[in-house]
Amino acid sequence: MIAWLKYFFLGFFNDKYIEEAPNRSFWNSFLGVVSAFLILCTGVFTGYVSSFNTHYKNSGEFRAFLSASLDDAELKMENGRLSSPKYVNNFLDLEDGEKPQGYGLIIDTRPAAETFDDFSVMCYDVKENEITYSEYMALSASDKKAYTPRLLYSGKTLDVTLKQDEYKNYLNGSEAGRAALSALDSKRESVEITETEYANGVYTEYIKLYYPSLAGVERYGQAPTLRTYYLGMVVSDFSDSFIMILDDLCVGSFKTDSGVQVEFEGYFSGIGDGSVDNLDKFISDAFAASSGYNFLLYFLNMFKFVPIALVAFLIIALLTFIICRYKVPALKTGYIGSLKIVCSYLFISSVITFIVSVALSFFNNKLTVYLMSMIVFVVIVLFRVAVLIVAGIIKEQKNSRQS
């Protein structure tokens, strides 16, 4: 056991342990890869988390914008939910590709499941020819196969009370619709639901019947919501200068005074009830509450970079195999043995890269940290392998002269 511990943990610093690599189990190489993956992931995550407050404090323009924009928002926490009488969406009236001057602001703390988007549905064939959904519904079953309905969010709030008669008329046109409407009527008469809940129920039952192809598309309610529209904006990288505040989370992107771009998400779970009087603390607490989500995100994102590193190590192993075969007889081994030698350096290399990643995070955006960390990791391994080979060549030449 002691011999293995020396090999795995001290081999990076002592060549005599690494010379054992070709004869040791390949499980050591697997352990090196897995441990390096976890350490690298933890490193970039730790750097991101530990540097956030520093970046935030050094973003004067963004903090000034928050103070000016949210000073009269009357933000208040209650049972893990944020409320505000203020509703703002600076992006609503912009043309495609247009961005607001300075930072953009979205505040919408209305309940996600009940705040519906005034969406539309258009249908497209393979050539992107479009027809309306009503035209699509009039087609025969075979003709419908040529078109795909596409949900188009507007970003505008739908008042479901305006077309209640239209929804009810459609529901009354089918047995399933009549049954759903009757159940809602009974609940309203027995005061099981409010008038608002009744109106929402009529609308959502109408959506289920009229747009059956939308089933399963919406995550937050029973019909397309503004929450889905908002988070869809975030996924599409719609802006690099904004703050979005919803009832249970905030999402933002800002640039520090030194030019570092920072994207973040924050959750309000764990924040105490009461008025939000300290915006800086509120943002910091929200970000801290998102640590679990951020680690999972970093863990998944790391899979995008690991294959590149693995290919690099396979190439380094090939070069090691070729050089040692002809120049370092003492290290002469097969390709798998050479790969084991390379993998024996991964653990300590990842530990060093962990430290570098944390330091880099204070001066760079997270994508740059990802890339630079992987480069540093590969370079450290390459350098250590090169030191092993050079030392082996020098030793071989010395032995040749002595003989």
XYZ file of C-alpha atoms in Angstrom:
403
model
C 0.000 0.000 0.000
C 2.808 2.398 0.904
C 4.523 1.634 -2.394
C 1.321 2.453 -4.271
C 0.837 5.702 -2.357
C 4.374 6.756 -3.218
C 3.785 5.862 -6.863
C 0.465 7.682 -7.199
C 1.182 10.782 -5.118
C 4.951 11.198 -5.372
C 5.618 9.948 -8.879
C 5.287 13.472 -10.246
C 8.322 14.465 -8.185
C 10.439 11.332 -8.493
C 11.185 9.499 -11.736
C 11.969 6.182 -10.055
C 8.311 5.769 -9.100
C 7.116 6.601 -12.603
C 9.356 3.896 -14.067
C 6.980 1.436 -12.369
C 3.992 2.735 -14.354
C 4.125 0.319 -17.337
C 3.959 -2.657 -14.955
C 1.159 -1.328 -12.784
C -2.583 -1.826 -13.305
C -4.367 0.325 -15.847
C -6.859 1.148 -13.081
C -4.262 3.599 -11.783
C -4.517 5.472 -15.071
C -8.310 5.442 -14.838
C -8.113 6.783 -11.294
C -5.754 9.510 -12.494
C -8.158 10.582 -15.228
C -11.229 10.621 -12.937
C -9.485 12.412 -10.070
C -8.026 14.984 -12.465
C -11.471 15.614 -13.962
C -13.008 16.227 -10.531
C -10.125 18.412 -9.370
C -10.175 20.524 -12.545
C -13.938 20.945 -12.310
C -13.688 21.932 -8.652
C -10.857 24.324 -9.459
C -12.689 26.374 -12.065
C -15.829 26.311 -9.918
C -13.935 27.457 -6.823
C -12.317 30.244 -8.812
C -15.679 31.412 -10.155
C -17.341 31.410 -6.741
C -14.454 32.921 -4.806
C -13.899 35.720 -7.332
C -17.540 36.764 -7.770
C -17.769 39.217 -4.879
C -14.474 40.806 -5.906
C -15.696 41.261 -9.471
C -19.044 42.595 -8.258
C -17.450 45.151 -5.926
C -15.224 46.288 -8.800
C -18.103 46.907 -11.214
C -19.008 50.500 -10.453
C -21.214 51.079 -13.493
C -23.296 47.966 -12.885
C -23.772 48.669 -9.191
C -24.761 52.257 -9.935
C -27.289 50.969 -12.462
C -28.752 48.540 -9.923
C -29.047 51.238 -7.307
C -30.784 53.652 -9.679
C -33.088 51.008 -11.176
C -34.108 49.132 -8.049
C -34.222 51.963 -5.527
C -37.970 52.390 -6.046
C -38.759 48.746 -6.851
C -39.890 48.014 -3.277
C -38.341 44.560 -3.328
C -39.609 42.345 -0.524
C -38.864 38.754 0.427
C -41.517 36.465 1.861
C -41.229 32.682 2.219
C -38.443 32.451 -0.317
C -40.269 34.533 -2.919
C -39.491 38.055 -4.031
C -42.232 40.540 -4.771
C -42.291 43.986 -6.332
C -45.119 46.171 -7.634
C -42.767 47.283 -10.410
C -42.773 45.572 -13.817
C -40.047 46.449 -16.328
C -38.785 44.886 -19.555
C -36.316 47.108 -21.396
C -35.982 44.526 -24.169
C -39.641 44.263 -25.124
C -39.797 46.959 -27.811
C -36.333 46.454 -29.284
C -35.855 45.345 -32.860
C -34.099 42.048 -33.576
C -30.422 42.395 -32.736
C -30.911 45.797 -31.106
C -29.619 46.309 -27.581
C -30.615 48.896 -24.976
C -28.223 51.674 -24.097
C -26.133 50.650 -21.108
C -27.615 47.920 -18.968
C -30.994 46.331 -19.623
C -33.490 45.601 -16.875
C -36.242 43.017 -16.447
C -38.302 42.920 -13.259
C -41.234 40.531 -13.150
C -41.998 38.926 -9.806
C -45.489 37.744 -10.711
C -46.179 34.006 -10.113
C -44.528 32.108 -12.951
C -47.280 29.530 -13.505
C -50.010 32.171 -13.799
C -48.256 34.835 -15.866
C -48.983 33.766 -19.419
C -47.263 34.896 -22.589
C -49.414 36.282 -25.404
C -47.877 33.779 -27.803
C -48.719 32.772 -31.344
C -48.194 29.580 -33.303
C -47.085 29.461 -36.920
C -46.523 26.324 -38.956
C -43.586 25.722 -41.309
C -42.720 23.173 -43.942
C -39.198 22.013 -44.803
C -38.716 25.054 -47.056
C -39.736 27.393 -44.233
C -42.993 28.331 -45.973
C -45.403 29.395 -43.261
C -49.116 29.175 -42.629
C -51.187 30.205 -39.620
C -52.257 27.669 -37.046
C -55.908 28.036 -38.056
C -54.934 27.232 -41.656
C -52.963 24.271 -40.374
C -55.951 22.975 -38.425
C -58.065 23.086 -41.594
C -55.670 20.747 -43.432
C -56.233 17.034 -43.826
C -54.292 14.658 -41.599
C -51.905 13.777 -44.423
C -51.279 17.430 -45.372
C -50.555 18.316 -41.738
C -47.548 16.000 -41.812
C -45.775 18.455 -44.136
C -45.858 21.217 -41.483
C -44.383 21.655 -38.029
C -46.096 23.982 -35.539
C -43.692 26.455 -33.953
C -44.401 28.343 -30.746
C -43.509 32.047 -30.978
C -43.273 33.975 -27.710
C -44.146 37.664 -27.717
C -42.779 38.661 -24.318
C -46.088 40.400 -23.602
C -48.490 39.491 -20.837
C -51.763 37.855 -21.857
C -54.936 38.951 -20.064
C -56.887 35.696 -20.079
C -60.130 37.417 -19.027
C -60.534 39.214 -22.362
C -61.481 36.159 -24.426
C -63.217 33.947 -21.903
C -66.289 33.569 -24.118
C -64.139 32.431 -27.036
C -62.370 29.864 -24.875
C -65.661 28.554 -23.464
C -67.267 28.285 -26.909
C -64.389 26.152 -28.101
C -64.489 23.962 -24.992
C -68.218 23.430 -25.429
C -67.528 22.038 -28.894
C -66.162 18.741 -27.566
C -67.052 16.255 -24.868
C -63.665 16.591 -23.187
C -63.967 20.378 -23.230
C -67.456 20.342 -21.757
C -66.328 18.014 -18.974
C -63.365 20.248 -18.117
C -65.540 23.375 -18.142
C -68.184 21.703 -15.987
C -65.550 20.744 -13.410
C -64.296 24.330 -13.288
C -67.846 25.686 -12.943
C -68.474 23.349 -10.006
C -65.306 24.444 -8.247
C -66.176 28.094 -8.722
C -69.725 27.618 -7.386
C -68.408 25.827 -4.307
C -65.778 28.558 -3.849
C -62.930 26.043 -4.176
C -61.211 28.404 -6.587
C -61.133 32.177 -7.014
C -62.364 34.037 -10.080
C -58.776 34.496 -11.189
C -58.078 30.769 -10.836
C -61.277 30.041 -12.737
C -60.295 32.302 -15.631
C -56.823 30.755 -15.726
C -58.341 27.288 -15.668
C -60.653 28.021 -18.608
C -57.722 29.361 -20.593
C -55.383 26.452 -19.861
C -58.055 23.873 -20.716
C -58.610 25.691 -24.006
C -54.862 25.622 -24.729
C -54.688 21.879 -24.041
C -57.440 21.138 -26.534
C -56.674 23.696 -29.236
C -52.882 23.258 -29.195
C -52.320 19.572 -28.397
C -48.871 19.728 -30.014
C -47.719 22.100 -27.230
C -48.189 19.437 -24.573
C -44.971 19.068 -22.581
C -43.352 22.209 -24.013
C -44.072 24.423 -21.034
C -42.170 23.711 -17.802
C -43.634 26.307 -15.437
C -47.363 26.347 -16.129
C -50.126 24.674 -18.093
C -49.792 27.150 -20.958
C -46.843 29.153 -22.361
C -45.564 31.522 -19.670
C -43.398 34.606 -19.576
C -41.008 32.681 -17.329
C -40.182 30.361 -20.221
C -39.763 33.390 -22.493
C -37.385 35.078 -20.052
C -35.189 32.053 -19.476
C -35.183 31.365 -23.200
C -33.679 34.821 -23.631
C -30.894 33.932 -21.193
C -30.079 30.692 -23.011
C -29.883 32.575 -26.322
C -27.241 34.983 -24.913
C -29.480 37.908 -25.782
C -27.343 40.441 -23.921
C -24.061 40.784 -22.033
C -25.252 43.759 -19.963
C -28.450 43.120 -18.015
C -30.128 42.107 -14.789
C -33.268 39.967 -14.734
C -35.167 39.699 -11.453
C -37.981 37.156 -11.118
C -39.840 35.901 -8.085
C -37.375 33.164 -7.127
C -34.183 33.932 -9.012
C -32.091 36.593 -10.665
C -29.857 36.338 -13.706
C -27.348 38.913 -14.823
C -24.297 39.765 -16.850
C -21.988 42.673 -16.178
C -18.517 43.963 -16.919
C -16.078 44.942 -14.198
C -14.176 48.208 -14.208
C -11.178 46.306 -15.572
C -13.218 44.766 -18.404
C -13.870 41.230 -17.101
C -17.233 39.879 -18.267
C -19.161 38.089 -15.504
C -22.357 36.067 -15.928
C -24.234 34.868 -12.868
C -27.413 33.345 -11.513
C -28.756 33.685 -8.030
C -31.563 32.032 -6.100
C -33.592 33.525 -3.293
C -34.032 30.397 -1.174
C -32.543 30.995 2.248
C -32.815 34.784 2.086
C -34.740 36.059 5.087
C -38.150 37.699 4.901
C -38.458 41.450 4.802
C -37.698 44.427 2.600
C -34.532 44.327 0.526
C -32.599 47.339 1.787
C -29.062 46.278 0.907
C -28.821 45.414 -2.784
C -25.176 44.379 -2.620
C -25.870 41.857 0.143
C -28.995 40.675 -1.642
C -27.081 39.889 -4.854
C -24.259 38.268 -2.900
C -26.655 36.077 -0.879
C -28.582 35.081 -3.991
C -25.376 34.113 -5.769
C -24.198 32.092 -2.762
C -27.502 30.181 -2.776
C -26.826 29.076 -6.362
C -23.604 27.215 -5.532
C -25.114 23.768 -6.007
C -26.525 24.683 -9.403
C -23.275 26.315 -10.484
C -21.195 23.275 -9.531
C -23.481 21.023 -11.559
C -23.195 23.439 -14.490
C -19.402 23.460 -14.282
C -19.370 19.680 -13.960
C -21.397 19.282 -17.155
C -19.473 21.973 -19.042
C -16.191 20.277 -18.200
C -17.232 17.390 -20.448
C -16.848 19.749 -23.417
C -13.151 20.241 -22.693
C -12.104 16.842 -21.350
C -12.178 15.066 -24.763
C -9.694 17.629 -26.108
C -7.359 16.977 -23.177
C -7.689 13.206 -23.598
C -6.748 13.455 -27.268
C -3.727 15.558 -26.271
C -2.638 12.895 -23.777
C -3.046 10.129 -26.345
C -0.732 12.094 -28.657
C 1.768 12.732 -25.834
C 1.719 9.008 -25.059
C 2.426 8.229 -28.730
C 5.401 10.601 -28.767
C 6.643 9.103 -25.501
C 6.376 5.601 -26.982
C 8.333 6.560 -30.119
C 11.085 8.535 -28.356
C 11.632 6.024 -25.584
C 11.734 3.143 -28.078
C 14.722 4.620 -29.881
C 16.367 7.000 -27.421
C 15.648 5.730 -23.885
C 15.918 1.927 -23.748
C 15.448 2.011 -19.967
C 11.923 3.362 -20.482
C 11.183 1.293 -23.569
C 7.632 -0.054 -23.380
C 4.521 -0.502 -25.479
C 2.013 2.231 -26.268
C -0.202 1.266 -23.324
C 2.804 1.434 -21.032
C 3.594 4.905 -22.379
C -0.007 5.949 -21.774
C 0.279 4.738 -18.184
C 3.382 6.907 -17.761
C 1.510 9.967 -19.021
C -1.544 9.266 -16.847
C 0.635 8.922 -13.750
C 1.271 12.664 -13.924
C -2.406 13.700 -14.142
C -3.228 13.890 -10.437
C -0.534 16.336 -9.337
C -0.852 18.267 -12.619
C -4.545 18.802 -11.907
C -3.770 19.960 -8.349
C -1.363 22.574 -9.698
C -3.941 23.577 -12.317
C -6.553 23.921 -9.538
C -4.430 26.644 -7.930
C -3.826 28.321 -11.283
C -7.558 28.244 -12.103
C -8.486 30.029 -8.890
C -5.890 32.717 -9.545
C -6.964 33.148 -13.176
C -10.609 33.609 -12.152
C -9.840 36.961 -10.534
C -8.632 38.404 -13.840
C -10.594 36.607 -16.584
C -14.091 35.577 -17.588
C -15.130 31.983 -16.999
C -14.738 30.818 -20.608
C -11.167 32.097 -20.672
C -10.521 30.368 -17.357
C -11.840 27.103 -18.787
C -9.581 27.321 -21.830
C -6.484 28.527 -20.029
C -6.892 25.907 -17.302
C -7.034 23.090 -19.827
C -4.002 24.478 -21.654
C -2.050 24.802 -18.394
C -3.052 21.268 -17.427
C -1.851 19.762 -20.706
C 1.341 21.846 -20.709
C 2.244 20.716 -17.176
C 1.821 17.066 -18.139
C 3.775 17.590 -21.369
C 6.555 19.394 -19.496
C 6.815 16.644 -16.878
C 6.938 13.918 -19.521
C 9.599 15.914 -21.373
C 11.674 16.164 -18.180
C 11.425 12.375 -17.736
C 12.538 11.725 -21.323
C 15.370 14.266 -21.285
C 16.633 12.875 -17.993
C 16.468 9.378 -19.484
C 18.385 10.439 -22.602
C 21.088 12.142 -20.514
C 21.390 9.079 -18.309
C 21.621 6.789 -21.363
C 24.355 8.926 -22.936
C 26.269 8.971 -19.655
C 26.109 5.183 -19.393
C 27.271 4.835 -23.005
C 30.353 6.984 -22.356
C 31.217 5.038 -19.236
C 30.993 1.760 -21.098
